[in-house]
Short mmCIF file of C-alpha atoms (C1' of nucleotides) in Angstrom, two decimals:
data_model
loop_
_atom_site.label_atom_id
_atom_site.label_comp_id
_atom_site.label_asym_id
_atom_site.label_seq_id
_atom_site.Cartn_x
_atom_site.Cartn_y
_atom_site.Cartn_z
CA MET A 1 12.78 -5.18 -110.88
CA SER A 2 13.18 -3.25 -107.68
CA THR A 3 10.11 -1.40 -106.58
CA GLN A 4 11.15 2.14 -107.15
CA GLY A 5 14.55 2.88 -108.45
CA ARG A 6 13.16 6.37 -108.80
CA GLY A 7 14.80 8.80 -106.55
CA LEU A 8 17.51 8.64 -103.98
CA HIS A 9 14.90 7.60 -101.51
CA GLY A 10 14.08 4.43 -103.42
CA HIS A 11 17.72 3.64 -103.91
CA VAL A 12 18.54 3.80 -100.22
CA LEU A 13 15.47 1.72 -99.44
CA ASP A 14 16.59 -0.95 -101.89
CA ILE A 15 19.83 -1.33 -99.96
CA LEU A 16 18.72 -0.85 -96.39
CA GLY A 17 15.50 -2.86 -96.69
CA PRO A 18 17.21 -6.06 -97.81
CA GLU A 19 19.88 -5.62 -95.15
CA ILE A 20 17.30 -5.46 -92.41
CA THR A 21 15.13 -8.28 -93.72
CA ALA A 22 18.24 -10.39 -94.14
CA GLY A 23 18.78 -10.06 -90.43
CA GLU A 24 22.04 -8.15 -90.68
CA TYR A 25 20.91 -6.03 -87.77
CA PRO A 26 19.55 -8.23 -84.98
CA PRO A 27 16.28 -7.12 -83.39
CA GLY A 28 16.92 -4.34 -80.94
CA SER A 29 19.83 -2.95 -82.92
CA VAL A 30 19.85 0.81 -83.03
CA LEU A 31 20.60 2.82 -86.13
CA ARG A 32 21.05 6.58 -86.17
CA THR A 33 19.42 8.66 -88.84
CA ASP A 34 22.43 10.92 -89.16
CA GLU A 35 24.84 8.04 -89.48
CA LEU A 36 22.71 6.40 -92.15
CA ALA A 37 22.39 9.69 -94.01
CA HIS A 38 26.16 10.00 -93.97
CA ARG A 39 26.68 6.39 -94.97
CA PHE A 40 24.43 6.66 -98.01
CA ASP A 41 25.57 10.20 -98.69
CA VAL A 42 22.08 11.62 -98.73
CA SER A 43 20.47 14.41 -96.79
CA ARG A 44 18.69 13.83 -93.54
CA SER A 45 15.38 14.63 -95.26
CA VAL A 46 15.78 11.69 -97.60
CA MET A 47 16.93 9.44 -94.82
CA ARG A 48 13.94 10.37 -92.73
CA GLU A 49 11.58 9.42 -95.53
CA VAL A 50 13.26 6.05 -95.81
CA VAL A 51 12.91 5.49 -92.07
CA ARG A 52 9.24 6.41 -92.26
CA VAL A 53 8.64 3.78 -94.91
CA LEU A 54 10.55 1.13 -92.99
CA GLU A 55 8.53 2.12 -89.97
CA SER A 56 5.25 1.66 -91.85
CA MET A 57 6.46 -1.83 -92.72
CA ARG A 58 7.10 -2.37 -89.01
CA LEU A 59 10.70 -3.28 -89.72
CA VAL A 60 11.93 -0.52 -87.44
CA GLU A 61 10.65 1.88 -84.86
CA SER A 62 11.91 5.39 -84.41
CA ARG A 63 12.09 6.90 -80.96
CA ARG A 64 13.41 10.18 -79.69
CA ARG A 65 16.70 10.19 -77.92
CA VAL A 66 17.10 6.50 -78.78
CA GLY A 67 17.30 6.15 -82.53
CA VAL A 68 15.88 3.79 -85.09
CA THR A 69 15.39 0.41 -83.50
CA VAL A 70 15.16 -2.76 -85.57
CA LEU A 71 12.05 -4.74 -84.65
CA PRO A 72 11.82 -8.53 -84.25
CA ILE A 73 10.47 -10.52 -87.19
CA CYS A 74 7.16 -11.13 -85.46
CA GLU A 75 6.44 -7.41 -85.86
CA TRP A 76 7.18 -7.18 -89.57
CA ASN A 77 4.41 -6.67 -92.10
CA VAL A 78 5.21 -9.94 -93.78
CA TYR A 79 2.50 -9.44 -96.39
CA ASP A 80 4.07 -6.28 -97.74
CA PRO A 81 5.09 -7.20 -101.31
CA GLN A 82 8.29 -5.26 -100.91
CA VAL A 83 9.21 -7.14 -97.74
CA ILE A 84 8.39 -10.42 -99.46
CA ARG A 85 10.61 -9.53 -102.40
CA TRP A 86 13.48 -8.52 -100.12
CA ARG A 87 13.23 -11.71 -98.15
CA LEU A 88 12.97 -13.87 -101.24
CA ALA A 89 16.11 -12.22 -102.56
CA GLY A 90 17.98 -12.67 -99.32
CA ALA A 91 19.26 -15.21 -96.90
CA ASP A 92 16.05 -16.67 -95.55
CA ARG A 93 14.71 -17.31 -99.00
CA PRO A 94 14.04 -21.02 -98.27
CA ARG A 95 12.07 -20.20 -95.16
CA GLN A 96 10.05 -17.52 -96.94
CA LEU A 97 9.42 -19.80 -99.89
CA ARG A 98 8.08 -22.45 -97.58
CA SER A 99 5.76 -20.20 -95.64
CA LEU A 100 4.43 -18.76 -98.88
CA THR A 101 3.84 -22.21 -100.30
CA VAL A 102 1.90 -23.17 -97.19
CA LEU A 103 -0.07 -19.96 -97.62
CA ARG A 104 -0.81 -20.95 -101.21
CA SER A 105 -2.05 -24.35 -100.06
CA ALA A 106 -4.61 -22.61 -97.88
CA ILE A 107 -5.68 -19.86 -100.25
CA GLU A 108 -5.70 -21.26 -103.74
CA PRO A 109 -8.14 -24.15 -103.31
CA VAL A 110 -10.70 -21.83 -101.76
CA ALA A 111 -10.01 -19.24 -104.43
CA ALA A 112 -10.55 -21.83 -107.13
CA GLY A 113 -13.86 -22.80 -105.58
CA LEU A 114 -14.98 -19.20 -105.58
CA ALA A 115 -13.71 -18.75 -109.11
CA ALA A 116 -15.97 -21.58 -110.24
CA ARG A 117 -18.87 -19.55 -108.91
CA ASN A 118 -17.80 -16.07 -109.92
CA ALA A 119 -15.57 -16.26 -112.98
CA THR A 120 -16.77 -14.37 -116.02
CA ALA A 121 -16.98 -16.10 -119.37
CA GLU A 122 -13.90 -14.19 -120.40
CA GLN A 123 -11.98 -15.38 -117.35
CA CYS A 124 -13.00 -18.97 -118.07
CA ALA A 125 -11.61 -18.57 -121.55
CA GLU A 126 -8.37 -17.08 -120.23
CA LEU A 127 -8.03 -19.96 -117.84
CA THR A 128 -8.45 -22.53 -120.56
CA GLU A 129 -5.99 -20.69 -122.72
CA CYS A 130 -3.40 -20.65 -119.93
CA ALA A 131 -3.88 -24.35 -119.26
CA LEU A 132 -3.47 -25.15 -122.94
CA GLY A 133 -0.35 -23.00 -123.01
CA MET A 134 1.03 -25.02 -120.13
CA VAL A 135 0.35 -28.25 -121.97
CA ALA A 136 1.95 -26.91 -125.12
CA HIS A 137 5.18 -26.06 -123.32
CA SER A 138 5.30 -28.95 -120.90
CA ARG A 139 7.87 -30.92 -122.83
CA GLY A 140 11.25 -30.22 -124.28
CA GLN A 141 13.02 -27.71 -122.08
CA GLN A 142 10.52 -24.89 -122.46
CA LEU A 143 10.49 -24.03 -118.79
CA GLU A 144 10.34 -20.28 -119.35
CA ALA A 145 7.32 -20.41 -121.62
CA TYR A 146 5.69 -22.90 -119.28
CA LEU A 147 6.29 -20.62 -116.33
CA VAL A 148 4.62 -17.67 -118.05
CA HIS A 149 1.42 -19.65 -118.55
CA ASP A 150 1.59 -21.15 -115.07
CA MET A 151 1.85 -17.72 -113.46
CA ALA A 152 -0.96 -16.39 -115.62
CA PHE A 153 -3.14 -19.36 -114.73
CA HIS A 154 -2.87 -18.88 -111.00
CA ARG A 155 -3.27 -15.14 -111.30
CA VAL A 156 -6.52 -15.57 -113.23
CA VAL A 157 -7.87 -18.02 -110.65
CA LEU A 158 -7.08 -15.66 -107.79
CA THR A 159 -8.57 -12.69 -109.61
CA ALA A 160 -11.66 -14.60 -110.72
CA SER A 161 -12.38 -15.55 -107.12
CA GLY A 162 -13.81 -12.09 -106.76
CA ASN A 163 -12.12 -11.63 -103.41
CA GLU A 164 -9.70 -8.72 -103.37
CA MET A 165 -7.55 -10.30 -100.65
CA PHE A 166 -7.04 -13.36 -102.82
CA ALA A 167 -6.52 -11.34 -105.96
CA ARG A 168 -3.73 -9.39 -104.33
CA LEU A 169 -1.75 -12.61 -103.80
CA GLY A 170 -1.35 -13.02 -107.55
CA ASP A 171 2.01 -11.30 -107.50
CA VAL A 172 3.21 -13.34 -104.57
CA VAL A 173 2.25 -16.64 -106.16
CA ALA A 174 3.91 -15.55 -109.37
CA GLU A 175 7.14 -14.87 -107.51
CA VAL A 176 6.99 -18.22 -105.78
CA LEU A 177 6.51 -19.99 -109.11
CA ALA A 178 9.25 -17.95 -110.74
CA GLY A 179 11.54 -18.69 -107.82
CA ARG A 180 10.96 -22.38 -108.20
CA THR A 181 11.93 -22.27 -111.86
CA HIS A 182 14.83 -19.87 -111.64
CA HIS A 183 16.61 -20.37 -108.37
CA ASP A 184 15.81 -23.84 -107.20
CA VAL A 185 16.54 -27.16 -108.69
CA MET A 186 13.79 -27.88 -111.18
CA PHE A 187 13.30 -31.05 -113.03
CA ASP A 188 13.85 -30.81 -116.74
CA ASP A 189 10.15 -30.86 -117.51
CA PRO A 190 7.23 -30.08 -115.22
CA ASP A 191 5.35 -32.92 -113.60
CA PRO A 192 2.82 -34.23 -116.17
CA ALA A 193 0.32 -34.88 -113.40
CA ALA A 194 0.42 -31.23 -112.39
CA VAL A 195 -0.16 -30.13 -115.96
CA THR A 196 -3.20 -32.37 -116.21
CA LEU A 197 -4.54 -31.01 -112.94
CA HIS A 198 -4.36 -27.46 -114.27
CA VAL A 199 -6.34 -28.43 -117.33
CA GLN A 200 -8.92 -30.11 -115.14
CA VAL A 201 -9.21 -27.06 -112.89
CA ALA A 202 -9.93 -24.92 -115.94
CA GLU A 203 -12.60 -27.42 -116.90
CA ALA A 204 -14.16 -27.47 -113.47
CA VAL A 205 -14.31 -23.68 -113.30
CA ARG A 206 -15.85 -23.54 -116.77
CA GLU A 207 -18.46 -26.06 -115.68
CA ARG A 208 -19.13 -24.19 -112.42
CA ASP A 209 -18.14 -27.21 -110.37
CA ALA A 210 -16.83 -25.45 -107.28
CA ALA A 211 -16.15 -28.54 -105.20
CA ARG A 212 -14.14 -30.17 -107.96
CA ALA A 213 -12.18 -27.01 -108.72
CA GLU A 214 -11.31 -26.72 -105.05
CA GLU A 215 -10.26 -30.33 -104.67
CA LEU A 216 -8.16 -30.34 -107.83
CA THR A 217 -6.42 -27.14 -106.82
CA ARG A 218 -5.75 -28.66 -103.42
CA GLN A 219 -3.96 -31.47 -105.20
CA ILE A 220 -1.85 -28.95 -107.08
CA THR A 221 -0.79 -27.15 -103.94
CA VAL A 222 -0.16 -30.37 -102.06
CA GLY A 223 2.11 -31.33 -104.92
CA ALA A 224 3.94 -28.02 -104.59
CA LEU A 225 4.43 -28.64 -100.89
CA GLN A 226 5.75 -32.14 -101.45
CA GLU A 227 8.11 -30.88 -104.10
CA LEU A 228 9.43 -28.37 -101.57
CA ASP A 229 9.89 -31.10 -99.00
CA ILE A 230 11.96 -33.08 -101.44
CA LEU A 231 14.14 -30.17 -102.49
CA ALA A 232 14.61 -28.48 -99.12
CA PRO A 233 13.36 -30.75 -96.36
CA ARG A 234 12.80 -29.48 -92.84
CA VAL A 235 13.90 -25.90 -93.21
CA GLU A 236 11.51 -24.93 -90.50
CA PHE A 237 8.79 -27.14 -89.22
CA MET B 1 -6.11 2.76 -81.10
CA SER B 2 -4.66 4.54 -84.07
CA THR B 3 -1.27 3.32 -85.10
CA GLN B 4 0.91 6.23 -84.16
CA GLY B 5 -0.59 9.30 -82.71
CA ARG B 6 3.04 10.21 -82.19
CA GLY B 7 4.08 13.16 -84.18
CA LEU B 8 2.44 15.42 -86.67
CA HIS B 9 3.25 12.86 -89.29
CA GLY B 10 1.12 10.22 -87.64
CA HIS B 11 -1.69 12.63 -87.08
CA VAL B 12 -1.91 13.66 -90.72
CA LEU B 13 -1.71 10.03 -91.77
CA ASP B 14 -4.61 9.16 -89.50
CA ILE B 15 -6.76 11.69 -91.31
CA LEU B 16 -5.59 11.36 -94.88
CA GLY B 17 -5.31 7.57 -94.87
CA PRO B 18 -8.93 6.96 -93.94
CA GLU B 19 -10.06 9.58 -96.45
CA ILE B 20 -8.30 7.82 -99.27
CA THR B 21 -9.32 4.31 -98.27
CA ALA B 22 -12.88 5.53 -97.90
CA GLY B 23 -12.78 6.43 -101.56
CA GLU B 24 -13.21 10.16 -101.02
CA TYR B 25 -10.73 10.74 -103.80
CA PRO B 26 -11.57 8.58 -106.81
CA PRO B 27 -8.67 6.73 -108.42
CA GLY B 28 -6.72 9.07 -110.63
CA SER B 29 -7.41 12.06 -108.44
CA VAL B 30 -4.41 14.27 -108.04
CA LEU B 31 -3.36 15.84 -104.77
CA ARG B 32 -0.61 18.41 -104.44
CA THR B 33 1.92 18.12 -101.65
CA ASP B 34 1.91 21.87 -101.07
CA GLU B 35 -1.85 22.04 -100.88
CA LEU B 36 -1.99 19.17 -98.42
CA ALA B 37 0.75 20.73 -96.32
CA HIS B 38 -1.25 23.94 -96.21
CA ARG B 39 -4.49 22.14 -95.47
CA PHE B 40 -3.04 20.26 -92.49
CA ASP B 41 -0.91 23.22 -91.50
CA VAL B 42 2.30 21.26 -91.51
CA SER B 43 5.56 21.74 -93.32
CA ARG B 44 6.28 20.21 -96.66
CA SER B 45 8.83 17.88 -95.02
CA VAL B 46 6.17 16.30 -92.84
CA MET B 47 3.79 16.11 -95.74
CA ARG B 48 6.39 14.41 -97.87
CA GLU B 49 6.94 11.74 -95.23
CA VAL B 50 3.21 11.10 -95.15
CA VAL B 51 3.13 10.77 -98.92
CA ARG B 52 6.04 8.34 -98.80
CA VAL B 53 4.16 6.11 -96.38
CA LEU B 54 0.97 6.23 -98.43
CA GLU B 55 3.11 5.42 -101.45
CA SER B 56 4.59 2.38 -99.73
CA MET B 57 1.04 1.21 -99.12
CA ARG B 58 0.38 1.70 -102.82
CA LEU B 59 -2.52 4.01 -102.03
CA VAL B 60 -0.95 6.80 -104.04
CA GLU B 61 1.84 7.38 -106.49
CA SER B 62 3.94 10.50 -106.58
CA ARG B 63 5.23 11.80 -109.90
CA ARG B 64 7.10 14.92 -110.79
CA ARG B 65 5.23 17.67 -112.52
CA VAL B 66 2.00 15.75 -111.88
CA GLY B 67 1.46 15.43 -108.16
CA VAL B 68 0.28 12.70 -105.87
CA THR B 69 -2.10 10.44 -107.76
CA VAL B 70 -4.60 8.22 -105.96
CA LEU B 71 -4.29 4.63 -107.16
CA PRO B 72 -7.17 2.24 -107.86
CA ILE B 73 -8.10 -0.24 -105.16
CA CYS B 74 -6.55 -3.12 -107.07
CA GLU B 75 -3.15 -1.54 -106.39
CA TRP B 76 -3.55 -1.11 -102.66
CA ASN B 77 -1.60 -3.22 -100.20
CA VAL B 78 -4.79 -4.63 -98.75
CA TYR B 79 -2.88 -6.73 -96.24
CA ASP B 80 -1.33 -3.72 -94.56
CA PRO B 81 -2.81 -3.74 -91.04
CA GLN B 82 -3.13 0.02 -91.15
CA VAL B 83 -5.05 -0.09 -94.41
CA ILE B 84 -7.27 -2.81 -93.00
CA ARG B 85 -8.01 -0.75 -89.91
CA TRP B 86 -8.79 2.33 -91.97
CA ARG B 87 -11.14 0.41 -94.21
CA LEU B 88 -12.84 -1.31 -91.31
CA ALA B 89 -13.43 2.07 -89.73
CA GLY B 90 -14.77 3.59 -92.92
CA ALA B 91 -17.47 3.34 -95.50
CA ASP B 92 -16.70 0.02 -97.10
CA ARG B 93 -16.55 -1.72 -93.78
CA PRO B 94 -19.09 -4.38 -94.85
CA ARG B 95 -17.14 -5.21 -97.98
CA GLN B 96 -13.88 -5.42 -96.05
CA LEU B 97 -15.47 -7.53 -93.35
CA ARG B 98 -16.71 -9.96 -95.94
CA SER B 99 -13.44 -10.35 -97.78
CA LEU B 100 -11.63 -10.85 -94.49
CA THR B 101 -14.13 -13.47 -93.41
CA VAL B 102 -13.61 -15.33 -96.67
CA LEU B 103 -9.88 -15.08 -96.06
CA ARG B 104 -10.39 -16.55 -92.61
CA SER B 105 -12.34 -19.44 -94.10
CA ALA B 106 -9.34 -20.30 -96.22
CA ILE B 107 -6.59 -19.76 -93.68
CA GLU B 108 -7.88 -20.89 -90.32
CA PRO B 109 -8.72 -24.52 -91.12
CA VAL B 110 -5.27 -25.08 -92.58
CA ALA B 111 -3.71 -23.23 -89.65
CA ALA B 112 -5.62 -25.43 -87.22
CA GLY B 113 -4.38 -28.53 -89.00
CA LEU B 114 -0.81 -27.31 -88.71
CA ALA B 115 -1.37 -26.33 -85.10
CA ALA B 116 -2.36 -29.91 -84.33
CA ARG B 117 1.06 -30.93 -85.61
CA ASN B 118 3.17 -28.11 -84.25
CA ALA B 119 1.57 -26.71 -81.11
CA THR B 120 3.66 -26.84 -77.98
CA ALA B 121 2.23 -28.31 -74.81
CA GLU B 122 1.87 -24.78 -73.48
CA GLN B 123 -0.06 -23.68 -76.53
CA CYS B 124 -2.38 -26.66 -76.19
CA ALA B 125 -3.04 -25.61 -72.62
CA GLU B 126 -3.70 -22.02 -73.65
CA LEU B 127 -6.10 -23.22 -76.30
CA THR B 128 -8.06 -25.31 -73.83
CA GLU B 129 -8.14 -22.44 -71.41
CA CYS B 130 -9.49 -20.10 -74.08
CA ALA B 131 -12.16 -22.59 -75.09
CA LEU B 132 -13.23 -23.05 -71.48
CA GLY B 133 -13.34 -19.29 -71.09
CA MET B 134 -15.65 -19.11 -74.08
CA VAL B 135 -17.92 -21.71 -72.55
CA ALA B 136 -17.96 -19.91 -69.23
CA HIS B 137 -19.10 -16.66 -70.82
CA SER B 138 -21.36 -18.05 -73.50
CA ARG B 139 -24.59 -17.30 -71.65
CA GLY B 140 -26.08 -14.30 -69.99
CA GLN B 141 -24.97 -11.20 -71.88
CA GLN B 142 -21.25 -11.60 -71.35
CA LEU B 143 -20.37 -10.80 -74.93
CA GLU B 144 -17.29 -8.77 -74.04
CA ALA B 145 -15.72 -11.47 -71.91
CA TYR B 146 -16.66 -14.05 -74.54
CA LEU B 147 -15.02 -11.96 -77.24
CA VAL B 148 -11.75 -11.73 -75.33
CA HIS B 149 -11.48 -15.50 -75.15
CA ASP B 150 -12.62 -15.95 -78.73
CA MET B 151 -9.94 -13.58 -80.02
CA ALA B 152 -7.31 -15.26 -77.87
CA PHE B 153 -8.37 -18.68 -79.11
CA HIS B 154 -7.95 -17.85 -82.77
CA ARG B 155 -4.72 -16.01 -82.14
CA VAL B 156 -3.25 -19.04 -80.42
CA VAL B 157 -4.30 -21.33 -83.26
CA LEU B 158 -2.73 -19.06 -85.86
CA THR B 159 0.46 -18.68 -83.86
CA ALA B 160 0.69 -22.38 -83.05
CA SER B 161 0.51 -23.21 -86.75
CA GLY B 162 4.17 -22.30 -86.86
CA ASN B 163 3.70 -20.36 -90.08
CA GLU B 164 4.60 -16.73 -89.77
CA MET B 165 2.19 -15.67 -92.51
CA PHE B 166 -0.67 -17.25 -90.61
CA ALA B 167 0.50 -15.92 -87.27
CA ARG B 168 0.51 -12.40 -88.60
CA LEU B 169 -3.24 -12.65 -89.32
CA GLY B 170 -3.98 -12.88 -85.62
CA ASP B 171 -4.59 -9.17 -85.37
CA VAL B 172 -6.80 -9.16 -88.43
CA VAL B 173 -8.95 -11.99 -87.17
CA ALA B 174 -9.20 -10.30 -83.81
CA GLU B 175 -10.47 -7.15 -85.46
CA VAL B 176 -13.03 -9.08 -87.48
CA LEU B 177 -14.31 -10.79 -84.36
CA ALA B 178 -14.36 -7.53 -82.44
CA GLY B 179 -16.19 -5.86 -85.29
CA ARG B 180 -18.83 -8.53 -85.30
CA THR B 181 -19.50 -8.01 -81.61
CA HIS B 182 -19.28 -4.25 -81.47
CA HIS B 183 -20.58 -2.82 -84.69
CA ASP B 184 -22.83 -5.38 -86.24
CA VAL B 185 -25.99 -6.87 -85.00
CA MET B 186 -25.08 -9.72 -82.72
CA PHE B 187 -27.44 -12.14 -81.17
CA ASP B 188 -27.75 -11.89 -77.41
CA ASP B 189 -25.63 -14.97 -76.84
CA PRO B 190 -23.14 -16.64 -79.17
CA ASP B 191 -24.25 -19.69 -81.11
CA PRO B 192 -23.92 -22.70 -78.78
CA ALA B 193 -22.84 -24.87 -81.69
CA ALA B 194 -19.92 -22.55 -82.36
CA VAL B 195 -18.86 -22.70 -78.72
CA THR B 196 -18.87 -26.47 -78.82
CA LEU B 197 -16.83 -26.47 -82.00
CA HIS B 198 -14.14 -24.37 -80.36
CA VAL B 199 -13.91 -26.81 -77.47
CA GLN B 200 -13.61 -29.66 -79.92
CA VAL B 201 -10.89 -27.92 -81.89
CA ALA B 202 -8.90 -27.50 -78.71
CA GLU B 203 -9.37 -31.20 -78.08
CA ALA B 204 -8.33 -32.20 -81.58
CA VAL B 205 -5.18 -30.07 -81.39
CA ARG B 206 -4.32 -31.52 -78.03
CA GLU B 207 -4.75 -35.00 -79.43
CA ARG B 208 -2.68 -34.17 -82.51
CA ASP B 209 -5.61 -34.97 -84.81
CA ALA B 210 -4.82 -32.61 -87.66
CA ALA B 211 -7.61 -33.70 -89.98
CA ARG B 212 -10.24 -33.28 -87.30
CA ALA B 213 -8.90 -29.91 -86.18
CA GLU B 214 -9.01 -28.73 -89.76
CA GLU B 215 -12.51 -29.97 -90.42
CA LEU B 216 -13.91 -28.55 -87.18
CA THR B 217 -12.33 -25.19 -87.82
CA ARG B 218 -13.78 -25.26 -91.31
CA GLN B 219 -17.19 -25.61 -89.72
CA ILE B 220 -16.49 -22.60 -87.52
CA THR B 221 -15.53 -20.41 -90.44
CA VAL B 222 -18.40 -21.64 -92.56
CA GLY B 223 -20.66 -20.61 -89.71
CA ALA B 224 -19.07 -17.17 -89.66
CA LEU B 225 -19.67 -16.83 -93.38
CA GLN B 226 -23.31 -17.87 -93.08
CA GLU B 227 -23.81 -15.46 -90.23
CA LEU B 228 -22.46 -12.71 -92.44
CA ASP B 229 -24.81 -13.71 -95.24
CA ILE B 230 -27.75 -13.42 -92.91
CA LEU B 231 -26.75 -10.05 -91.51
CA ALA B 232 -25.54 -8.38 -94.67
CA PRO B 233 -26.49 -10.46 -97.69
CA ARG B 234 -24.88 -9.87 -101.06
CA VAL B 235 -22.68 -6.93 -100.32
CA GLU B 236 -20.36 -8.06 -103.03
CA PHE B 237 -20.40 -11.50 -104.53
"C1'" DT C 1 24.65 4.70 -48.83
"C1'" DC C 2 20.44 5.32 -50.90
"C1'" DT C 3 16.99 8.08 -53.04
"C1'" DC C 4 15.14 11.89 -55.15
"C1'" DT C 5 15.64 15.88 -57.89
"C1'" DT C 6 17.39 18.36 -61.46
"C1'" DG C 7 19.76 19.39 -65.39
"C1'" DA C 8 22.05 18.58 -69.59
"C1'" DA C 9 23.00 15.87 -73.55
"C1'" DA C 10 21.40 13.13 -77.35
"C1'" DA C 11 18.56 11.98 -80.94
"C1'" DC C 12 14.58 12.57 -83.43
"C1'" DG C 13 10.83 16.07 -84.96
"C1'" DT C 14 9.70 20.15 -87.40
"C1'" DC C 15 10.15 24.26 -90.18
"C1'" DT C 16 12.27 27.14 -93.63
"C1'" DT C 17 14.60 28.27 -97.63
"C1'" DA C 18 16.97 27.53 -101.66
"C1'" DC C 19 17.93 25.08 -105.43
"C1'" DT C 20 17.60 21.04 -108.82
"C1'" DA C 21 15.37 18.13 -112.06
"C1'" DA C 22 12.04 16.05 -114.73
"C1'" DT C 23 7.88 16.17 -117.36
"C1'" DG C 24 3.66 17.37 -119.57
"C1'" DG C 25 1.58 20.71 -122.34
"C1'" DG C 26 1.56 24.40 -125.22
"C1'" DC C 27 3.80 26.90 -128.82
"C1'" DT C 28 6.38 27.30 -132.83
"C1'" DT C 29 7.96 25.74 -137.01
"C1'" DC C 30 8.17 23.11 -141.03
"C1'" DG D 1 -1.16 18.45 -139.45
"C1'" DA D 2 2.95 16.55 -137.45
"C1'" DA D 3 7.27 17.05 -135.22
"C1'" DG D 4 10.16 19.24 -132.16
"C1'" DC D 5 11.44 22.90 -128.89
"C1'" DC D 6 10.56 25.71 -124.68
"C1'" DC D 7 8.72 26.74 -120.38
"C1'" DA D 8 5.74 26.51 -116.38
"C1'" DT D 9 4.79 23.36 -112.78
"C1'" DT D 10 5.49 20.19 -109.28
"C1'" DA D 11 8.11 16.92 -106.86
"C1'" DG D 12 13.07 15.85 -105.27
"C1'" DT D 13 17.13 17.07 -102.65
"C1'" DA D 14 20.00 19.64 -99.54
"C1'" DA D 15 21.36 22.30 -95.55
"C1'" DG D 16 20.71 24.48 -91.37
"C1'" DA D 17 18.32 26.15 -87.41
"C1'" DC D 18 15.49 25.30 -83.74
"C1'" DG D 19 12.07 22.60 -80.82
"C1'" DT D 20 10.92 18.55 -78.01
"C1'" DT D 21 11.16 14.49 -75.64
"C1'" DT D 22 13.57 11.06 -73.31
"C1'" DT D 23 17.24 9.19 -70.98
"C1'" DC D 24 20.83 9.19 -67.89
"C1'" DA D 25 23.95 10.89 -64.75
"C1'" DA D 26 25.50 14.09 -61.40
"C1'" DG D 27 24.54 16.22 -57.24
"C1'" DA D 28 21.88 17.36 -53.14
"C1'" DG D 29 19.61 15.76 -49.27
"C1'" DA D 30 18.09 12.36 -45.90
#
DNA sequence: TCTCTTGAAAACGTCTTACTAATGGGCTTC
DNA sequence: GAAGCCCATTAGTAAGACGTTTTCAAGAGA
């Protein structure tokens, strides 16, 4: 599921983007538009469009007489979904997974609290449905079905918060959850305690108990962090 | 401080981007590359590069035989610093300011907690210095000088957290703080309670008291939210 | 020898033109 | 009325020429 297989432009981006985010060109490296165009066998026009996009992601900077310079990580637009996908697919996947999980631990509890205030009746119903789906598939090697409901659950919470910045993290959280199931070691069945917590969050939101929804969600994210510490301890801090 | 006045490309972007984020073209509106090129008096090449960048921000989508379609807000990359700047400069500034402040209230307490664990001795010193600077300029119409130290304080906390996702929000927080001082009604002097809280956060971080740093920062952000409610109640939720 | 000036080379920036390709809508046909 | 074909439309790609800025080095002068 690359972003835009459409067009030569998207194709080149799908190769060059991951290379840069993987750190194959150290910060300060200089690429030449013409060379890249030749390498990918595309016209300079196409190559220029690719560079423009990379530039808007702050992965590179283009300067006259110098070339296309790779920027240090601290400059990157690390919230760009495309950049996140590239990094998750690449070498510093563990690091990215950790920073995203920490991000979740900050965002989701607050989002859940807001959801308890702002969720529509329909969203409350969706939430309950997702939680029940998680329960239903929590035993007997049904990780895929479980994952679907888990992703949906968190997406509904973030959307129901009513804050667009939170809502936009739905995709990111989904990828983190999917990553946990697909790439990393995952226990045969999800932690029963976590399943229960999801059900309780749905309850709390339905009952408009913001404080409880927040606290329960905090427990979920703390659990996710601990799980990460067990599987891949001390990758960064 | 527009992103890149460099080049025709940047110039067109600085006009078209704000127009789109201001909602001047309702979602589903169709723009034609040729028309835009003619309107801005640039070549189609330049216009195509602009469209590519807008596309990477998910503000528009380009399809053959159709044109450049404006996407609904829910598709936008709302974490793109450029998009944030455009929106802050435009019509839905209040809405953007509110969602960013809510975001702050989720992120900063957690970041402060992490900072208490991870901050270097140098960062602790910087933090104290910033807090003292805030105190020094907290009375007598020195809002500008106060703002400088306030922005620096929060940037250091976010950086010291050691999480790159948090660190990258330094600019955003700075713009929110600057916006509060410059564009919105601001009391003559900053709230003394807030000043004290900053000093205490610096203390807590220095003493490695994560829980206290988190709780104190939570009070700061809650204050910011309340302030927003007083100045511009009920803009969205 | 050091500095300042000047010039040229290098790389991106822009424009133009031509051509290709896909796709949505209208037209025809059954 | 439905299905399928055809074409106008608009973006996608390519190639080449020229402009512009920036850097760096060579040369002139002190």
